[in-house]
Amino acid sequence: MDTFQLIILLLDATLRTSTPLILAALAGMFSERSGTINLALEGMMLGGAFSAAAVAFYVGSPWVGLLAAIATTIALSLLHGFACITHKGNQVVSGMAINILMSGLTALVGIALFAQGGKTPALDKGSRFQPITFPGADAVQDVPVLGLIYSELLSGHNILVYVAFLAVPAAWWVMYRTRFGLRLRAVGENPGAVDTAGIGVVAMRYRAVICSGVLVGMSGAYLSTAQGASFLQDMTAGKGYIALAAMVFGKWRPFPALAACLLFGFLDAAATRLQGVVLPGIGEVPVQLVQALPYILTVILLAGFIGRAIPPKALGRPYVKER
Amino acid sequence: MSKTVELPRWIDVGALPLLNLLLALVVSGLVVLAIGENPVQVVEILLYGAFGYEEAWGYTLYYTTNFIFTGLAFAVAFHCGLFNIGAEGQAYIGGLGVTLAALYLDFLPFPIMLVVAMLAAMIFGAAWAYIPAYLQARRGSHVVITTIMFNFIASSLMVYLLVNVLRPEGSMTPESEQIAEHLRLPFIHDIAGALGIEMASSPLNLSFVYAIVISVMVWLFIWHTRWGYAIRTVGANAVAATYAGLEPGRFIIIAMMISGALSSFVALNEVMGVQHRLLIDFTAGYGFVGIAVALMGRNHPFGIFLAALLFGMLYQGGAELSFEIPTISNDMVVVIQGLVILFTGAMEHMFRPRVTKIYTSWRLRQDAGEAA
């Protein structure tokens, strides 16, 4: 296999591994831009993945599974909102609680429903999202360079991959070009001013966490019905936190967050390929180091060594209306 | 606004948390119902599994020990206004300290070794907490995110070390060598046996006693020392603390390092007390349970002890439960844990307005009665 083909395959894998991160990072962005910390991404993703796989198994359609995942994550978002926005509870604690709760609940319900040790039964072809082959992909396969890029890299992914990449410009447009986006950003920066302008802070924040729920639901469904073919216990394995890290890395903005997700996805894809490979001059790179790189990079970024990441001003502060 | 009366302390620190806890348990009961089991039977098995026989007690208190350490760790940081989500990683790295000390200094006699191992655990745990603390204090990066990241980094680091460095030659399992026999913490049943008291064997060891000593020390530290006062001041209002001549950054670092050191004592219980070697993921989520324990215990060592006991009971009873009812796995405990954190931590204010209203109207009526 020549180097070019290797690179294409690596990038191809990158697109697949970064898809759930992109959706979840955008989800985190909507919530956090409105001032609500969303540490619950991990747990919501898990809940979404479970609902998608379970419902897709019963109904036999990945689309219904996707809807179930979104319904689940919206419900969890509302729970998070109820604790953080309505009851002004601690947002970090609520997020952690949802993560722990979903880690247990998905396994428990999984065992109760399917008795397979927390797994859901394997989904058949019709209940999963299938790869979409672009027109003429096979025909151009042998064209040098472009053929491979078109047929391998761009074609042959499932719908959710394309949705994730389209969601980035869409999120940007909503965030920066609509009235809703303007208000959403404003409640995260200065809720008092928004309130003075006669816009309900609580309602805005609820809308933001619902947007967050829709996106993270797709991310969960992707894991269990597109990338995989069933739900496995704790299958998110920290992806929610990685997405959060990517969002911070992208400074709470859609396109930089996409770049961070691609970087983290690339590291993930590379880690699998680097196993046991000896690099010239460096020696064997420990896989664990590559796996830890997203976290290390995020810490370095947060410390301000790669530019400053300034969170929304009102992030983490419940809004108390003055009387 | 209508007139309200301040809630008395017993409602604030006693009744309200209990009400929230009750709600968490009721919802847990509903979950049990939803998966088609009988909640009453579940509670019976849980209680029997946790306290029904001597060995069960030992296991319950052994889990309690870990939760006391991580609960105290979270509480000390919390008093300084910090969320230390990193107890898991700090305990893990603390385990590395204990193991290295025990493996490389195995010629030391037990009493000296005990001190050395404790110091090693504390230094490793505190050092792991120092980096996020430093970054928060001096560079403004949020400790919640950095400690989460540090949990993952610790996990990767330990997998690397256990697979490539600490694994004895010829062994396939990624775990360290056993520590020497004379360096292990005595089990409580052995101590009791030496004193002539017959006791069922369990993993409960000397570190339980140590956990209680540490609880008292943390109580003294937080409420009866200068540093403790400074930490609480910074936690209450960092700006005011600055005007009072305190440097918040300094106390953020101190509180986090103490927190890391406290987390690391989990390793004392696990590595020196029970497993006698360093295992992959020996922290098993104890760091996260610590958050629930501290929140439930209102960050007071006595409350933390009670909450740790509750979770020790849930862990041990839950193990019995998964044995007795196959459809209920250990995950039930995780669910309860999540609900407890949700209701006692995130939604702690949910009942307050209502309770305040009821209490106020009751007081006003009483006052009116007295006046008449």
Short mmCIF file of C-alpha atoms in Angstrom, two decimals, chain A residues 102-306:
data_model
loop_
_atom_site.label_atom_id
_atom_site.label_comp_id
_atom_site.label_asym_id
_atom_site.label_seq_id
_atom_site.Cartn_x
_atom_site.Cartn_y
_atom_site.Cartn_z
CA MET A 102 -26.98 7.08 32.70
CA SER A 103 -23.95 4.86 33.08
CA GLY A 104 -25.97 2.76 35.53
CA LEU A 105 -29.41 3.11 34.00
CA THR A 106 -28.46 2.09 30.45
CA ALA A 107 -26.78 -1.05 31.76
CA LEU A 108 -29.62 -1.85 34.15
CA VAL A 109 -32.39 -1.39 31.58
CA GLY A 110 -30.29 -3.23 29.02
CA ILE A 111 -30.05 -6.26 31.27
CA ALA A 112 -33.73 -6.09 32.14
CA LEU A 113 -34.82 -5.89 28.49
CA PHE A 114 -32.37 -8.13 26.69
CA ALA A 115 -30.54 -10.15 29.38
CA GLN A 116 -27.26 -9.93 27.47
CA GLY A 117 -25.07 -8.39 30.15
CA GLY A 118 -26.06 -4.82 29.33
CA LYS A 119 -25.60 -5.15 25.59
CA THR A 120 -28.41 -4.74 23.11
CA PRO A 121 -28.86 -7.45 20.45
CA ALA A 122 -26.88 -6.98 17.25
CA LEU A 123 -28.80 -4.94 14.69
CA ASP A 124 -29.34 -6.32 11.22
CA LYS A 125 -28.57 -4.37 8.07
CA GLY A 126 -32.01 -2.76 7.82
CA SER A 127 -31.92 -1.36 11.36
CA ARG A 128 -28.62 0.42 10.90
CA PHE A 129 -27.53 3.48 8.98
CA GLN A 130 -25.88 2.21 5.82
CA PRO A 131 -23.01 3.74 3.88
CA ILE A 132 -24.09 6.01 1.04
CA THR A 133 -22.16 5.52 -2.16
CA PHE A 134 -21.84 8.66 -4.24
CA PRO A 135 -22.80 8.40 -7.91
CA GLY A 136 -19.96 7.12 -9.96
CA ALA A 137 -17.73 6.38 -6.99
CA ASP A 138 -16.81 2.97 -8.31
CA ALA A 139 -16.20 4.26 -11.80
CA VAL A 140 -13.66 6.90 -10.79
CA GLN A 141 -11.87 4.69 -8.27
CA ASP A 142 -8.90 4.17 -10.54
CA VAL A 143 -8.39 7.82 -11.45
CA PRO A 144 -5.14 8.83 -9.72
CA VAL A 145 -5.39 10.97 -6.56
CA LEU A 146 -8.84 12.46 -7.12
CA GLY A 147 -10.43 9.09 -7.71
CA LEU A 148 -9.36 7.78 -4.36
CA ILE A 149 -10.33 10.98 -2.58
CA TYR A 150 -13.79 10.87 -4.12
CA SER A 151 -14.49 7.18 -3.76
CA GLU A 152 -12.80 6.48 -0.41
CA LEU A 153 -12.71 9.71 1.52
CA LEU A 154 -15.90 11.49 0.45
CA SER A 155 -18.17 8.68 -0.57
CA GLY A 156 -19.21 5.66 1.43
CA HIS A 157 -20.13 7.16 4.78
CA ASN A 158 -23.50 6.94 6.44
CA ILE A 159 -25.92 9.84 6.52
CA LEU A 160 -25.01 10.94 10.05
CA VAL A 161 -21.42 11.65 9.03
CA TYR A 162 -22.63 14.07 6.39
CA VAL A 163 -25.18 15.53 8.79
CA ALA A 164 -22.44 16.20 11.34
CA PHE A 165 -20.33 18.06 8.81
CA LEU A 166 -23.32 20.04 7.57
CA ALA A 167 -24.33 20.79 11.15
CA VAL A 168 -21.21 22.88 11.64
CA PRO A 169 -22.03 25.64 9.10
CA ALA A 170 -25.67 25.36 10.14
CA ALA A 171 -24.76 25.89 13.79
CA TRP A 172 -22.56 28.81 12.79
CA TRP A 173 -25.42 30.35 10.83
CA VAL A 174 -27.88 29.90 13.69
CA MET A 175 -25.41 31.23 16.22
CA TYR A 176 -24.19 34.29 14.34
CA ARG A 177 -26.80 35.13 11.73
CA THR A 178 -30.16 34.66 13.43
CA ARG A 179 -31.96 36.58 16.13
CA PHE A 180 -32.23 33.39 18.13
CA GLY A 181 -28.46 32.96 18.03
CA LEU A 182 -27.83 36.53 19.04
CA ARG A 183 -30.13 36.20 22.02
CA LEU A 184 -28.65 32.84 22.93
CA ARG A 185 -25.14 34.25 22.97
CA ALA A 186 -26.36 37.25 24.92
CA VAL A 187 -27.88 35.21 27.76
CA GLY A 188 -24.54 33.50 28.13
CA GLU A 189 -22.67 36.77 28.34
CA ASN A 190 -25.02 39.12 30.09
CA PRO A 191 -28.36 37.67 31.14
CA GLY A 192 -29.27 40.83 32.98
CA ALA A 193 -29.18 42.88 29.79
CA VAL A 194 -31.25 40.29 27.95
CA ASP A 195 -33.80 40.35 30.72
CA THR A 196 -33.95 44.12 30.58
CA ALA A 197 -34.63 43.88 26.86
CA GLY A 198 -37.74 41.92 27.73
CA ILE A 199 -36.55 38.48 26.67
CA GLY A 200 -36.99 35.62 29.11
CA VAL A 201 -33.62 34.32 30.26
CA VAL A 202 -35.07 31.05 31.53
CA ALA A 203 -36.91 30.33 28.28
CA MET A 204 -33.83 31.13 26.20
CA ARG A 205 -31.66 28.84 28.24
CA TYR A 206 -34.19 26.03 28.01
CA ARG A 207 -34.25 26.40 24.24
CA ALA A 208 -30.48 26.25 24.19
CA VAL A 209 -30.30 23.02 26.21
CA ILE A 210 -32.98 21.50 23.96
CA CYS A 211 -30.83 22.30 20.90
CA SER A 212 -28.02 20.68 22.80
CA GLY A 213 -30.16 17.59 23.39
CA VAL A 214 -31.07 17.22 19.70
CA LEU A 215 -27.42 17.28 18.63
CA VAL A 216 -26.07 14.99 21.33
CA GLY A 217 -28.89 12.53 20.61
CA MET A 218 -27.64 12.17 17.03
CA SER A 219 -24.15 11.67 18.37
CA GLY A 220 -25.32 8.82 20.60
CA ALA A 221 -27.37 7.22 17.81
CA TYR A 222 -24.32 7.35 15.55
CA LEU A 223 -22.32 5.27 18.03
CA SER A 224 -24.80 2.42 18.30
CA THR A 225 -26.66 2.38 14.99
CA ALA A 226 -24.18 3.75 12.44
CA GLN A 227 -20.62 3.15 13.60
CA GLY A 228 -21.50 0.10 15.68
CA ALA A 229 -24.33 -2.37 15.42
CA SER A 230 -25.43 -2.51 19.05
CA PHE A 231 -25.17 -0.74 22.36
CA LEU A 232 -22.32 -1.81 24.62
CA GLN A 233 -22.03 -0.91 28.27
CA ASP A 234 -20.22 2.43 28.71
CA MET A 235 -19.53 2.49 24.98
CA THR A 236 -18.96 6.24 24.93
CA ALA A 237 -15.72 5.64 26.86
CA GLY A 238 -15.06 9.30 27.55
CA LYS A 239 -16.10 10.61 24.10
CA GLY A 240 -18.45 13.07 25.80
CA TYR A 241 -15.56 14.53 27.72
CA ILE A 242 -13.40 14.59 24.59
CA ALA A 243 -16.16 16.49 22.81
CA LEU A 244 -16.28 18.91 25.72
CA ALA A 245 -12.52 19.29 25.45
CA ALA A 246 -12.87 19.91 21.71
CA MET A 247 -15.47 22.56 22.37
CA VAL A 248 -13.17 24.31 24.84
CA PHE A 249 -10.29 23.81 22.42
CA GLY A 250 -12.38 25.45 19.73
CA LYS A 251 -13.06 28.33 22.09
CA TRP A 252 -16.83 27.77 22.03
CA ARG A 253 -17.00 28.44 18.25
CA PRO A 254 -18.33 26.02 15.59
CA PHE A 255 -15.49 25.96 13.05
CA PRO A 256 -12.58 25.89 15.47
CA ALA A 257 -14.47 23.20 17.41
CA LEU A 258 -14.77 21.22 14.16
CA ALA A 259 -11.02 21.55 13.68
CA ALA A 260 -10.41 20.32 17.23
CA CYS A 261 -12.76 17.37 16.70
CA LEU A 262 -10.93 16.44 13.52
CA LEU A 263 -7.62 16.67 15.35
CA PHE A 264 -8.86 14.50 18.20
CA GLY A 265 -10.48 12.10 15.75
CA PHE A 266 -7.25 11.91 13.83
CA LEU A 267 -5.32 11.10 17.01
CA ASP A 268 -7.84 8.38 17.76
CA ALA A 269 -7.54 6.94 14.27
CA ALA A 270 -3.76 7.21 14.39
CA ALA A 271 -3.56 5.51 17.80
CA THR A 272 -5.05 2.34 16.33
CA ARG A 273 -2.60 2.39 13.43
CA LEU A 274 0.42 3.36 15.51
CA GLN A 275 0.16 0.29 17.71
CA GLY A 276 3.60 -1.29 17.70
CA VAL A 277 4.91 0.93 14.88
CA VAL A 278 8.46 2.15 15.38
CA LEU A 279 8.91 5.69 14.15
CA PRO A 280 12.35 6.67 12.90
CA GLY A 281 14.26 8.72 15.49
CA ILE A 282 11.52 8.47 18.12
CA GLY A 283 11.17 4.77 18.64
CA GLU A 284 7.93 3.08 19.50
CA VAL A 285 5.28 5.60 20.45
CA PRO A 286 3.20 4.40 23.39
CA VAL A 287 -0.41 4.10 22.24
CA GLN A 288 -1.48 5.39 25.63
CA LEU A 289 0.35 8.65 24.97
CA VAL A 290 -1.48 9.16 21.69
CA GLN A 291 -4.76 8.37 23.43
CA ALA A 292 -4.02 10.87 26.18
CA LEU A 293 -2.97 13.60 23.73
CA PRO A 294 -6.43 15.25 23.38
CA TYR A 295 -6.61 15.62 27.14
CA ILE A 296 -3.05 16.89 27.42
CA LEU A 297 -3.57 19.36 24.57
CA THR A 298 -6.75 20.64 26.19
CA VAL A 299 -4.97 21.21 29.50
CA ILE A 300 -2.18 23.08 27.70
CA LEU A 301 -4.73 25.17 25.83
CA LEU A 302 -6.66 25.95 28.99
CA ALA A 303 -3.46 27.09 30.60
CA GLY A 304 -3.25 29.70 27.87
CA PHE A 305 -0.16 28.35 26.17
CA ILE A 306 -1.91 28.07 22.78
#
